[in-house]
PDB file of N, CA, C and O in Angstrom:
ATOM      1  N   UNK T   8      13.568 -16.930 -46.452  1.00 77.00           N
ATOM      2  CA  UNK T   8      12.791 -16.744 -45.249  1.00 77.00           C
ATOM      3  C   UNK T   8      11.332 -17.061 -45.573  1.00 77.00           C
ATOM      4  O   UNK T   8      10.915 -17.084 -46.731  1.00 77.00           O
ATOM      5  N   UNK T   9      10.559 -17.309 -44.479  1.00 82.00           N
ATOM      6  CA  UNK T   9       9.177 -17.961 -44.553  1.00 82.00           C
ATOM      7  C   UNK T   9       8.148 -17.028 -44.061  1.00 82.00           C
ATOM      8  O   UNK T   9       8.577 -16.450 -43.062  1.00 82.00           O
ATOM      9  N   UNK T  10       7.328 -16.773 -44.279  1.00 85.00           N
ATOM     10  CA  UNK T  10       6.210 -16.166 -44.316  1.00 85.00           C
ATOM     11  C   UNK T  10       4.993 -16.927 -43.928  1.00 85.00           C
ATOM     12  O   UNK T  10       4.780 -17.672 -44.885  1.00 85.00           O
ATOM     13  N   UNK T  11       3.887 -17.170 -42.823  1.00 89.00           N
ATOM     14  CA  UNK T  11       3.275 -17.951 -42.216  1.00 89.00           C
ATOM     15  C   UNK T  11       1.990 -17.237 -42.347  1.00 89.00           C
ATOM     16  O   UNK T  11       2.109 -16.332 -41.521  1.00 89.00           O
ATOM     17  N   UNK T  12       0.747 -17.103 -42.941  1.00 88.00           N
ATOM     18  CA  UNK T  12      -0.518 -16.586 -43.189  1.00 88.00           C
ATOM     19  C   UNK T  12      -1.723 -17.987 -42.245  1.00 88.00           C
ATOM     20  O   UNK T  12      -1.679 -19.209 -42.106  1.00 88.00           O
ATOM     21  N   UNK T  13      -2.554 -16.999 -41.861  1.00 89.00           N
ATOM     22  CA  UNK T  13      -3.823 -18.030 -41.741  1.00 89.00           C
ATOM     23  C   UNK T  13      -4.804 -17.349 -42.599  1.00 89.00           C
ATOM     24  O   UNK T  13      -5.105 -16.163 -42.735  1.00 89.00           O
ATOM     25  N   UNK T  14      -5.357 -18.818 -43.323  1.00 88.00           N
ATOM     26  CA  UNK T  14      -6.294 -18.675 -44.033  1.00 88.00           C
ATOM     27  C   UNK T  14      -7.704 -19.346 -44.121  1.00 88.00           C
ATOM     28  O   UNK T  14      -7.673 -20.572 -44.230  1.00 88.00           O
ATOM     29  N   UNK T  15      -8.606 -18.911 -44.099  1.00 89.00           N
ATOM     30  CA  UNK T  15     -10.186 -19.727 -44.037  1.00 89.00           C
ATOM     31  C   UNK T  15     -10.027 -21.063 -44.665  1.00 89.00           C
ATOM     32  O   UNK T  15      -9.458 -21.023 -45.756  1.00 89.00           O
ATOM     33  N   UNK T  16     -10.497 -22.589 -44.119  1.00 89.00           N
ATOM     34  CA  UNK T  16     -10.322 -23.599 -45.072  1.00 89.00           C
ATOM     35  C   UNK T  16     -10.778 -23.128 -46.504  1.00 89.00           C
ATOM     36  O   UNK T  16     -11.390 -22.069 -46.641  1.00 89.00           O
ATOM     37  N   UNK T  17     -10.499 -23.847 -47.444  1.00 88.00           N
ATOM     38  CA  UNK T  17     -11.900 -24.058 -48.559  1.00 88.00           C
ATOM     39  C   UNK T  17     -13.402 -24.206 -48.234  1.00 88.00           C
ATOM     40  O   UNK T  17     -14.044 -24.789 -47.361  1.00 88.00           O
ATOM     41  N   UNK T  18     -13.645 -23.566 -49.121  1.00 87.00           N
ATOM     42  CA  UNK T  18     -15.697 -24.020 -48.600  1.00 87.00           C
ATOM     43  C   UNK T  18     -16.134 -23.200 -47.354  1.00 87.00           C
ATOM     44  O   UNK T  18     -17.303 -23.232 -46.970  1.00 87.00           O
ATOM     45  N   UNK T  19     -15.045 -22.364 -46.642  1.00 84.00           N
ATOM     46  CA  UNK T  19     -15.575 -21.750 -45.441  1.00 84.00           C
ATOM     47  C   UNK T  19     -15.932 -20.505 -46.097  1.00 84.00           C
ATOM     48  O   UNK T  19     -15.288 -20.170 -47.092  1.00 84.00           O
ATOM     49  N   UNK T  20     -17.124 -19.587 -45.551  1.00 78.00           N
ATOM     50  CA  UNK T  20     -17.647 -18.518 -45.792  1.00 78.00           C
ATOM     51  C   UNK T  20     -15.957 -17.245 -44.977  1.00 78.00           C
ATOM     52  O   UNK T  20     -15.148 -17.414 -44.065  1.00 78.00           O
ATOM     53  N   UNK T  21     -16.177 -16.282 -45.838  1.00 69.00           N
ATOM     54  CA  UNK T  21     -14.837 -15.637 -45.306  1.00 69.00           C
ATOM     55  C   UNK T  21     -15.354 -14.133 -44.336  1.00 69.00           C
ATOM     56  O   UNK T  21     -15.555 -12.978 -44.710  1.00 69.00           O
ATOM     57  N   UNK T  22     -15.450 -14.851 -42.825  1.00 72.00           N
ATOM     58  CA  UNK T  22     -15.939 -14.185 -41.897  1.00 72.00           C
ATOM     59  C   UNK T  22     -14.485 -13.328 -41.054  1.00 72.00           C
ATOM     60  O   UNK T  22     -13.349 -13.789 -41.167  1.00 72.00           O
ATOM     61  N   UNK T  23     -14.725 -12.300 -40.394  1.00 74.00           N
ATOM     62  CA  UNK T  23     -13.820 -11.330 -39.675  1.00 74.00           C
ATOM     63  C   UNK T  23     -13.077 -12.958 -38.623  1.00 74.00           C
ATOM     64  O   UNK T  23     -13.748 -13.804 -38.033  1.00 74.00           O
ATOM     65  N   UNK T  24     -11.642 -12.884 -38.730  1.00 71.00           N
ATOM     66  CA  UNK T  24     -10.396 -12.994 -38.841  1.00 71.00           C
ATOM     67  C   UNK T  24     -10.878 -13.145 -36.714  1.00 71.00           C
ATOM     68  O   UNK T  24     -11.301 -12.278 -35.948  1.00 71.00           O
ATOM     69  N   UNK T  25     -10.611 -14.304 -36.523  1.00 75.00           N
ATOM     70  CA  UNK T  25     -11.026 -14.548 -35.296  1.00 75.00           C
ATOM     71  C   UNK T  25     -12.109 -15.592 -34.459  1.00 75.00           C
ATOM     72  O   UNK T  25     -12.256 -16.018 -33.314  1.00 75.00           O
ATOM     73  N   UNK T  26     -12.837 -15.731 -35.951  1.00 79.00           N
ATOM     74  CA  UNK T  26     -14.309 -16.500 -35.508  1.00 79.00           C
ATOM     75  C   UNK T  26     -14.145 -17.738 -35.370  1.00 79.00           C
ATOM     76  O   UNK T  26     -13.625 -18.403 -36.266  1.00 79.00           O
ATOM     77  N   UNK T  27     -14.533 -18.237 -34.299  1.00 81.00           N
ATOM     78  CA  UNK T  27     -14.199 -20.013 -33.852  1.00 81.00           C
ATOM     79  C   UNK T  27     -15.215 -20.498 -34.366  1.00 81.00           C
ATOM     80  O   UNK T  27     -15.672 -21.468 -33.761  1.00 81.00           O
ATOM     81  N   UNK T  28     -15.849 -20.113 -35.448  1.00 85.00           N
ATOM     82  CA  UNK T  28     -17.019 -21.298 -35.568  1.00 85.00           C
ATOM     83  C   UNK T  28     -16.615 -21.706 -37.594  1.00 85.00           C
ATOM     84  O   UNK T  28     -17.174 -22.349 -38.483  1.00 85.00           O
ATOM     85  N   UNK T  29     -16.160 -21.405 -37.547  1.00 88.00           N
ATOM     86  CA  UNK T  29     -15.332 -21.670 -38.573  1.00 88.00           C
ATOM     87  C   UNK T  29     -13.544 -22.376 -38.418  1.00 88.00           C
ATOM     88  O   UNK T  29     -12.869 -22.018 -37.453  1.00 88.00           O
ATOM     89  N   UNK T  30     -13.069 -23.174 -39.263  1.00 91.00           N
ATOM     90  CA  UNK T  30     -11.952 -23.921 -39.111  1.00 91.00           C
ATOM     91  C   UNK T  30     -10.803 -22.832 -39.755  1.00 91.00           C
ATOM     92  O   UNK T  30     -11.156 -21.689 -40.047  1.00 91.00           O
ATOM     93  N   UNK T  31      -9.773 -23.168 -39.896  1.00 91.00           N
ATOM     94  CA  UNK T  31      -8.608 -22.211 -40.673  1.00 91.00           C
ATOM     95  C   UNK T  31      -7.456 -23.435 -40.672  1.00 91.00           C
ATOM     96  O   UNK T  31      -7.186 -24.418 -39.982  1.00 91.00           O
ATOM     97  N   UNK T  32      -6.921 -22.737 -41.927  1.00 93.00           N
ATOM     98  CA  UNK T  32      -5.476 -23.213 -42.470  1.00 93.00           C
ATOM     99  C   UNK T  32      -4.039 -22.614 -42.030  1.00 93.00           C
ATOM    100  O   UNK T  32      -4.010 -21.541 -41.427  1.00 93.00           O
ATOM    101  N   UNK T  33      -3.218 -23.094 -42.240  1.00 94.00           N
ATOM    102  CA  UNK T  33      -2.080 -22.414 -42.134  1.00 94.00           C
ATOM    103  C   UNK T  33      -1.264 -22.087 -43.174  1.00 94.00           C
ATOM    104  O   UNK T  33      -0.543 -23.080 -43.278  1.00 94.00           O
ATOM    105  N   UNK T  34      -0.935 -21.303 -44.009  1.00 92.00           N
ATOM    106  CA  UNK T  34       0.208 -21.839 -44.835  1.00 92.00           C
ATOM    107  C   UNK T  34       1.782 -21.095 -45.022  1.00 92.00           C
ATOM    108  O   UNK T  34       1.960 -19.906 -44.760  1.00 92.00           O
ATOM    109  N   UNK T  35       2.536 -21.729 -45.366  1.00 89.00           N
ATOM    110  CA  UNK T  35       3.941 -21.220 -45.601  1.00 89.00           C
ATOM    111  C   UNK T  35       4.253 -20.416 -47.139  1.00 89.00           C
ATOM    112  O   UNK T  35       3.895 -20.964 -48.182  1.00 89.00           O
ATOM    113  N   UNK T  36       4.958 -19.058 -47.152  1.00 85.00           N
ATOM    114  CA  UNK T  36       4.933 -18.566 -48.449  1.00 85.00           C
ATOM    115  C   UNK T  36       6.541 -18.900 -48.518  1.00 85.00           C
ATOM    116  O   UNK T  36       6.946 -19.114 -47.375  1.00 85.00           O
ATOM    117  N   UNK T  37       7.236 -18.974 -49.172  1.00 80.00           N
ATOM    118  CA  UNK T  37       8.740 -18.894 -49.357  1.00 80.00           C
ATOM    119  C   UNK T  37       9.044 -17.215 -50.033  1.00 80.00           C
ATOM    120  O   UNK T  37       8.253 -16.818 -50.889  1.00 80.00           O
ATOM    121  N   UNK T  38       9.727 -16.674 -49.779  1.00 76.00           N
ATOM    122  CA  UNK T  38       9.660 -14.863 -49.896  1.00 76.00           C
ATOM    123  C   UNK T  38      11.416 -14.852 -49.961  1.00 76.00           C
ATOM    124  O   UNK T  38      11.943 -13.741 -49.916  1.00 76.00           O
ATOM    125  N   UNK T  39      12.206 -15.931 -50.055  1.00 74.00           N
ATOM    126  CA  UNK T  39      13.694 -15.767 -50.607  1.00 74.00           C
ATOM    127  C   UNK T  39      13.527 -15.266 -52.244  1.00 74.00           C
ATOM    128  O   UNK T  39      12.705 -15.546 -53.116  1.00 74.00           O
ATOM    129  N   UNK T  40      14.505 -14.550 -52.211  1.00 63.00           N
ATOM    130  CA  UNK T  40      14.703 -14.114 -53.576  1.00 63.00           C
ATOM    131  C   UNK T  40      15.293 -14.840 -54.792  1.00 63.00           C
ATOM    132  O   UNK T  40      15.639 -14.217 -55.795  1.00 63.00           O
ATOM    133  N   UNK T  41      15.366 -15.740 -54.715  1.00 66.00           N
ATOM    134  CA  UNK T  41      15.725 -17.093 -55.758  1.00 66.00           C
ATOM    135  C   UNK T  41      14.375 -17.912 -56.091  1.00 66.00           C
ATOM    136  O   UNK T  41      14.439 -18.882 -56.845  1.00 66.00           O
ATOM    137  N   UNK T  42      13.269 -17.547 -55.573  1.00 52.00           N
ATOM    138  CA  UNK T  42      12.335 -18.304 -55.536  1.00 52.00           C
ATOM    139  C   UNK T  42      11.320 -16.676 -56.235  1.00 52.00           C
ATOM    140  O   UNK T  42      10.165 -17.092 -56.316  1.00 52.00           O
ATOM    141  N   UNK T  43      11.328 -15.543 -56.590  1.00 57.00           N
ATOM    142  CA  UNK T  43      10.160 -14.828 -56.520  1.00 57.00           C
ATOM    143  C   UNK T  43       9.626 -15.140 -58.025  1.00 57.00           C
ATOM    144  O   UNK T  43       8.514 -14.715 -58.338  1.00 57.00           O
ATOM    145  N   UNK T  44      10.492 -15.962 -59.069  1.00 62.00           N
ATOM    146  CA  UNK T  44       9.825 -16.423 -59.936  1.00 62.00           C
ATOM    147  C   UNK T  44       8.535 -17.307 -60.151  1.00 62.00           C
ATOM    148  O   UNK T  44       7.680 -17.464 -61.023  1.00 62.00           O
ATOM    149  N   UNK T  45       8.877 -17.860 -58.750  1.00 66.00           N
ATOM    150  CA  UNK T  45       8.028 -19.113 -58.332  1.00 66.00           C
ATOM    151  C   UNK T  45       6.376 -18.778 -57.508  1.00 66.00           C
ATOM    152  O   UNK T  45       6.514 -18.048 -56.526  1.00 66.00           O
ATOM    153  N   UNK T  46       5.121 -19.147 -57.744  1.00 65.00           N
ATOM    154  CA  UNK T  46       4.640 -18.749 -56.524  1.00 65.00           C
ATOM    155  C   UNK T  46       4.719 -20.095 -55.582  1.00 65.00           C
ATOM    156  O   UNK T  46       3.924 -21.024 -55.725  1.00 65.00           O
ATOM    157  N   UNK T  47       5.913 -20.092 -54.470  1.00 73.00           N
ATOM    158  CA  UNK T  47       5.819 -21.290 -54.065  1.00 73.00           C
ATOM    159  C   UNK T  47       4.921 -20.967 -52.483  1.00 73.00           C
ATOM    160  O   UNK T  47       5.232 -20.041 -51.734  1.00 73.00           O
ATOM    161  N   UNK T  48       4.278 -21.518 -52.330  1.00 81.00           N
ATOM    162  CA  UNK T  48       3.123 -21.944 -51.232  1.00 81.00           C
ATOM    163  C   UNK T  48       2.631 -22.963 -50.407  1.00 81.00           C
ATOM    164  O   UNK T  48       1.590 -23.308 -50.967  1.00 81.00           O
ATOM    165  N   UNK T  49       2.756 -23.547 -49.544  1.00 88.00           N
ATOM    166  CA  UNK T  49       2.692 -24.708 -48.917  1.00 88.00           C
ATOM    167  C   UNK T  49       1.696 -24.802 -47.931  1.00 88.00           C
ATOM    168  O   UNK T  49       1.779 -23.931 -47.065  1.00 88.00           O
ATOM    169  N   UNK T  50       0.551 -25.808 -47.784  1.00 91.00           N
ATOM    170  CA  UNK T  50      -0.026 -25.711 -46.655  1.00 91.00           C
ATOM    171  C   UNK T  50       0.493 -26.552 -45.447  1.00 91.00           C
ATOM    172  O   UNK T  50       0.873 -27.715 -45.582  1.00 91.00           O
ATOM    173  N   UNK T  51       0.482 -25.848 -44.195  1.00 91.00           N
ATOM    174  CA  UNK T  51       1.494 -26.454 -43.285  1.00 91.00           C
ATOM    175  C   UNK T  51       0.495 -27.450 -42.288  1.00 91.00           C
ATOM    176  O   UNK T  51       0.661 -28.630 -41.978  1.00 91.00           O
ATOM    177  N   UNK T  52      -0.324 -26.740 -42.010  1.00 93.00           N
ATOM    178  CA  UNK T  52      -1.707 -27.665 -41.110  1.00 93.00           C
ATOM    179  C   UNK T  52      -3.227 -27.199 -41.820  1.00 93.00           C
ATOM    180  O   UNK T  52      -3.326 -26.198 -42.530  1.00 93.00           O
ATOM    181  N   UNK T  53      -4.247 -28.008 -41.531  1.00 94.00           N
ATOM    182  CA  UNK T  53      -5.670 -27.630 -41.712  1.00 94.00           C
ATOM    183  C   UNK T  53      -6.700 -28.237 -40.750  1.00 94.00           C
ATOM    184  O   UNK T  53      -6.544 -29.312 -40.172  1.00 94.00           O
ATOM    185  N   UNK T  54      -7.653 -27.524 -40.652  1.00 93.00           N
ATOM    186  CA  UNK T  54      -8.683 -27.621 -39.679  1.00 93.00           C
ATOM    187  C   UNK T  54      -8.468 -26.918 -38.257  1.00 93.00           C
ATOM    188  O   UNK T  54      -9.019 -27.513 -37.331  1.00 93.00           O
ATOM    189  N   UNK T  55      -7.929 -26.027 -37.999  1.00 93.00           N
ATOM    190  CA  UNK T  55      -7.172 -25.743 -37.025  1.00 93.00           C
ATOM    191  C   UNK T  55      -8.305 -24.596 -36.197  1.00 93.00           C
ATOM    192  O   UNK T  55      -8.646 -23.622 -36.869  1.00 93.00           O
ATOM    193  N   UNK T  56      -8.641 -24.671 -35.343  1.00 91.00           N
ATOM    194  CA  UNK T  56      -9.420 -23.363 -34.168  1.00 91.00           C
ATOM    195  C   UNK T  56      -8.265 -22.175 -34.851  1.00 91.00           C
ATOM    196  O   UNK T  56      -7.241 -22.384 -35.501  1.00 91.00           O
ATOM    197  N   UNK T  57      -9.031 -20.602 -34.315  1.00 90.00           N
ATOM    198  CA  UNK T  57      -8.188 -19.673 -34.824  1.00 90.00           C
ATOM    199  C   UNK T  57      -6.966 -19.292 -33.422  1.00 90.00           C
ATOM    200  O   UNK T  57      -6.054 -18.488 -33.616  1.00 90.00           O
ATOM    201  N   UNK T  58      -7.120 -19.885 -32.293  1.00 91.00           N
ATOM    202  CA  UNK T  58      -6.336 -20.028 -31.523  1.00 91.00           C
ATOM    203  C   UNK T  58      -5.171 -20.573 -31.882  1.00 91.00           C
ATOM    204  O   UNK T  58      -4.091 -19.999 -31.744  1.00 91.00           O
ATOM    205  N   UNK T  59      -5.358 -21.989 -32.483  1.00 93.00           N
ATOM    206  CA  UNK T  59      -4.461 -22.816 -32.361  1.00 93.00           C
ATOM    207  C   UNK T  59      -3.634 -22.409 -33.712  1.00 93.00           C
ATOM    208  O   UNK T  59      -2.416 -22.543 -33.832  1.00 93.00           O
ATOM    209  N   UNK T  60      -4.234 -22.054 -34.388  1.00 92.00           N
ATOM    210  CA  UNK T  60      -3.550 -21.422 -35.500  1.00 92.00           C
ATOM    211  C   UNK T  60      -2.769 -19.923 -35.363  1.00 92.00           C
ATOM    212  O   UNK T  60      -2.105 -19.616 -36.353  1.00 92.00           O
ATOM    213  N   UNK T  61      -2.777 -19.195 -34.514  1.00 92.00           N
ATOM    214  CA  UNK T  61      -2.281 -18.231 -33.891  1.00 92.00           C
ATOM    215  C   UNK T  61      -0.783 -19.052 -33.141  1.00 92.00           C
ATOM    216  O   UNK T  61       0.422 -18.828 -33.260  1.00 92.00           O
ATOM    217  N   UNK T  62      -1.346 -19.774 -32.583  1.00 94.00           N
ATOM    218  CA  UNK T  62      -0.188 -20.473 -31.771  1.00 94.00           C
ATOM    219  C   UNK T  62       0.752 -21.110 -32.481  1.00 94.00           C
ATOM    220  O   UNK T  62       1.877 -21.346 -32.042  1.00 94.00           O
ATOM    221  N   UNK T  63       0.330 -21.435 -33.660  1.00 94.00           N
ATOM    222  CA  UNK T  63       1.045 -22.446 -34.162  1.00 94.00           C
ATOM    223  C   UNK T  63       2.238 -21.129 -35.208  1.00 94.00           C
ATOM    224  O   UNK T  63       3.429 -21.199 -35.513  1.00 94.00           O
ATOM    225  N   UNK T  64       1.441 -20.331 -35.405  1.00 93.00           N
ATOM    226  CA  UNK T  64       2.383 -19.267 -36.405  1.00 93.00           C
ATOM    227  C   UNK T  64       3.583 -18.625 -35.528  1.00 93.00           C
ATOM    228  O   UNK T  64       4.720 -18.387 -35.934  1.00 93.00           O
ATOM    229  N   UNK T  65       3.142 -18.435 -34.427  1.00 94.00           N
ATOM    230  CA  UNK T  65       3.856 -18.018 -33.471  1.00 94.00           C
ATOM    231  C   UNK T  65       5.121 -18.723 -33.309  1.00 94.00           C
ATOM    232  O   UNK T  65       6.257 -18.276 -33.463  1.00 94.00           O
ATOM    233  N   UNK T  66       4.828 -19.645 -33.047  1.00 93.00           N
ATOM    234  CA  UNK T  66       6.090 -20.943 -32.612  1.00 93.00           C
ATOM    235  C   UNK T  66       6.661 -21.018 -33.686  1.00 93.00           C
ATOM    236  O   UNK T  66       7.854 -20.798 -33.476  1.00 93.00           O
ATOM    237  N   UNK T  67       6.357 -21.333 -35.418  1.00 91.00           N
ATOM    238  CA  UNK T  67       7.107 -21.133 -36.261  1.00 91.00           C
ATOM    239  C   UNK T  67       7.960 -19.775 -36.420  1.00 91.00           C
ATOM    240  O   UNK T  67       9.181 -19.926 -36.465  1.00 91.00           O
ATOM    241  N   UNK T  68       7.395 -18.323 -36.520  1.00 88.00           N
ATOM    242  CA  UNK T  68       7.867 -17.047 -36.609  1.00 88.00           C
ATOM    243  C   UNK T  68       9.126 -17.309 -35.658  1.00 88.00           C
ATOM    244  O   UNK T  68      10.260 -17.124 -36.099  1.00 88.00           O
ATOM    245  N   UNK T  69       8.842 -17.887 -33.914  1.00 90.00           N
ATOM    246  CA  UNK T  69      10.158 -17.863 -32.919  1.00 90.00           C
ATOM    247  C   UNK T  69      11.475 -18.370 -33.472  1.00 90.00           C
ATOM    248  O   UNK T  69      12.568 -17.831 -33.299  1.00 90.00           O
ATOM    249  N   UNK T  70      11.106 -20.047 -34.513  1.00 91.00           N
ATOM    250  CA  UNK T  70      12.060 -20.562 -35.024  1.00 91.00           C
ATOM    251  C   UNK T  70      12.801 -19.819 -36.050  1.00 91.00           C
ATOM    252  O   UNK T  70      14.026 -19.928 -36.104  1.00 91.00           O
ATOM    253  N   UNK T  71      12.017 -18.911 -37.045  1.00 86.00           N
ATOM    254  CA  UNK T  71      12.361 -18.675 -38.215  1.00 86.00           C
ATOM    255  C   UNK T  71      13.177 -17.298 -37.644  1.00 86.00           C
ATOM    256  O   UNK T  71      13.946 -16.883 -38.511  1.00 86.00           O
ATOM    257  N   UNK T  72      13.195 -16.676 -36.687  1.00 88.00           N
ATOM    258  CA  UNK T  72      13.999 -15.606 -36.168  1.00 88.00           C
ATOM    259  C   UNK T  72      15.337 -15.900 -35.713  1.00 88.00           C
ATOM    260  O   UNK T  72      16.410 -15.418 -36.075  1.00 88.00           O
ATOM    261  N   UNK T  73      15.018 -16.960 -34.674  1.00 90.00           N
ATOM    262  CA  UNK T  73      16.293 -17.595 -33.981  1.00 90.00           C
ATOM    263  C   UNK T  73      17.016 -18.044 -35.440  1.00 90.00           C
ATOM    264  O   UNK T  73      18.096 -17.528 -35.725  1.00 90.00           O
ATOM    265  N   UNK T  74      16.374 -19.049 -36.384  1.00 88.00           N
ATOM    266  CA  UNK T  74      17.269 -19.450 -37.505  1.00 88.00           C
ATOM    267  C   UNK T  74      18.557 -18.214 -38.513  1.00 88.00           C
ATOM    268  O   UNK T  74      19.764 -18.277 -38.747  1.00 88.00           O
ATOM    269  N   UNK T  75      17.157 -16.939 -38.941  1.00 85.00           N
ATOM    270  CA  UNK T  75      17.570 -15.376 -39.021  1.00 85.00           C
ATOM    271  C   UNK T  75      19.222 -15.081 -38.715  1.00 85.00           C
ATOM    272  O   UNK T  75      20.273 -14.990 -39.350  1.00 85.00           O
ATOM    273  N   UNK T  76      18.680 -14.984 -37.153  1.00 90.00           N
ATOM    274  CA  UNK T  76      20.148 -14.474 -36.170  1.00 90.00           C
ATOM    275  C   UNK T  76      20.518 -15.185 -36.460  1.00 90.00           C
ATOM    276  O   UNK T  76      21.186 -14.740 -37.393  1.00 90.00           O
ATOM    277  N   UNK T  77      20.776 -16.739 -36.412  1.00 90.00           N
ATOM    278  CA  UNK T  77      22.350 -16.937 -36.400  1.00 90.00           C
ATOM    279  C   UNK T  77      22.396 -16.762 -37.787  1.00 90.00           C
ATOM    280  O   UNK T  77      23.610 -16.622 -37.934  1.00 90.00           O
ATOM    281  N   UNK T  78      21.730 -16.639 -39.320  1.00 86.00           N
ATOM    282  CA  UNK T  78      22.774 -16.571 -40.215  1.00 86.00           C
ATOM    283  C   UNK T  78      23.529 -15.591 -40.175  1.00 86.00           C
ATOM    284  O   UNK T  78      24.704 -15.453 -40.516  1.00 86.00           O
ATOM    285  N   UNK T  79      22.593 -14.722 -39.619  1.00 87.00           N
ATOM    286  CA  UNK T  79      23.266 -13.070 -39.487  1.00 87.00           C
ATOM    287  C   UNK T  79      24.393 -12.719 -38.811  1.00 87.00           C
ATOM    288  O   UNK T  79      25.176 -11.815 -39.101  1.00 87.00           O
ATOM    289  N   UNK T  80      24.452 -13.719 -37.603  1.00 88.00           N
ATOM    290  CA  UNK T  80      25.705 -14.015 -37.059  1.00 88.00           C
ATOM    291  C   UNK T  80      27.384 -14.698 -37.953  1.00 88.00           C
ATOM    292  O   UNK T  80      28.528 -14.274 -38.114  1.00 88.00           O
ATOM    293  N   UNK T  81      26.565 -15.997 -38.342  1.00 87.00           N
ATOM    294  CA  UNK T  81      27.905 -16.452 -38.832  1.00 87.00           C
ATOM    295  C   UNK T  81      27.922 -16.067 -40.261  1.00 87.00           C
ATOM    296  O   UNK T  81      28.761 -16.559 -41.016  1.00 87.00           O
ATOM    297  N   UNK T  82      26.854 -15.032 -40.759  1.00 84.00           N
ATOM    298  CA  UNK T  82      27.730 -14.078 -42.580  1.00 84.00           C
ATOM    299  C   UNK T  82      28.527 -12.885 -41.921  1.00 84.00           C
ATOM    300  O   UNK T  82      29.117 -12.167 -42.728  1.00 84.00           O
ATOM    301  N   UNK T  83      28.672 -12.467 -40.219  1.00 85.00           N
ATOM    302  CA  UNK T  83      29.088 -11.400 -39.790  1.00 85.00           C
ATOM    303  C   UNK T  83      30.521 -11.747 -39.158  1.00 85.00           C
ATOM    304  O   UNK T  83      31.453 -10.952 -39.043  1.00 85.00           O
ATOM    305  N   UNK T  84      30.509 -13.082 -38.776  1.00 79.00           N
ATOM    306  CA  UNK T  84      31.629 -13.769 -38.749  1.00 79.00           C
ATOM    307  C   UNK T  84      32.661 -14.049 -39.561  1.00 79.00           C
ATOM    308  O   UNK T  84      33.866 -13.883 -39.372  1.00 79.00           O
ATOM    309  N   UNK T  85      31.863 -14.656 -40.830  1.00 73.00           N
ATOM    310  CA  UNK T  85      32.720 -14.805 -42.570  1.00 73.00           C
ATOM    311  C   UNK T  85      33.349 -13.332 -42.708  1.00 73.00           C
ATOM    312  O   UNK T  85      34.360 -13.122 -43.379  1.00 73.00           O
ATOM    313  N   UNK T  86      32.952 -12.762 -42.307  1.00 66.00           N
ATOM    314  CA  UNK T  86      33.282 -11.035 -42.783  1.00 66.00           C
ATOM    315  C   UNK T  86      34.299 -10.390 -42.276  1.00 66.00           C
ATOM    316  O   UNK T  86      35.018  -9.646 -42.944  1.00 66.00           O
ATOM    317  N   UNK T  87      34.493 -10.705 -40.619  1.00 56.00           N
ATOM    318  CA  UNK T  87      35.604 -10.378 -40.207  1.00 56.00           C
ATOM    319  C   UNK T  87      36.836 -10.569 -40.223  1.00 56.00           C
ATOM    320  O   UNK T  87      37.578  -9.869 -39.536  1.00 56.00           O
TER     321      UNK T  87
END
């Protein structure tokens, strides 16, 4: 499962979590347990308003839930 953080670009001063006058990142953590050896980390977009970066985590989190349920569905299926 994925984990979606916003973070200040590089080089940006690290101001309260909201401020449009500054740009932000997005990035992906991987948080499966086959991976906690790893620090694996990905940046997904950059330069982003803190809107659009809100929006954008959002829409990923919707996918990564819907994806969730159904495994949860068809390992509940295998089971029966």
């Amino acid at each position: 499962m994925y984990r979606y953080t916003i973070q200040p670009m590089p080089g940006q001063k690290d101001k309260p979590e909201g401020d449009e006058s500054i740009r932000y990142q997005v990035t992906r953590h991987n948080t499966d347990v086959s991976t906690k050896h790893k620090n694996v980390k990905d940046v997904i977009r950059t330069g982003l308003g803190y809107d659009e970066a809100v929006a954008l985590i959002k829409g990923f989190n919707d996918k990564e839930q819907d994806t969730q349920k159904r495994r949860d569905e068809k390992r509940q299926g295998d089971h029966a």
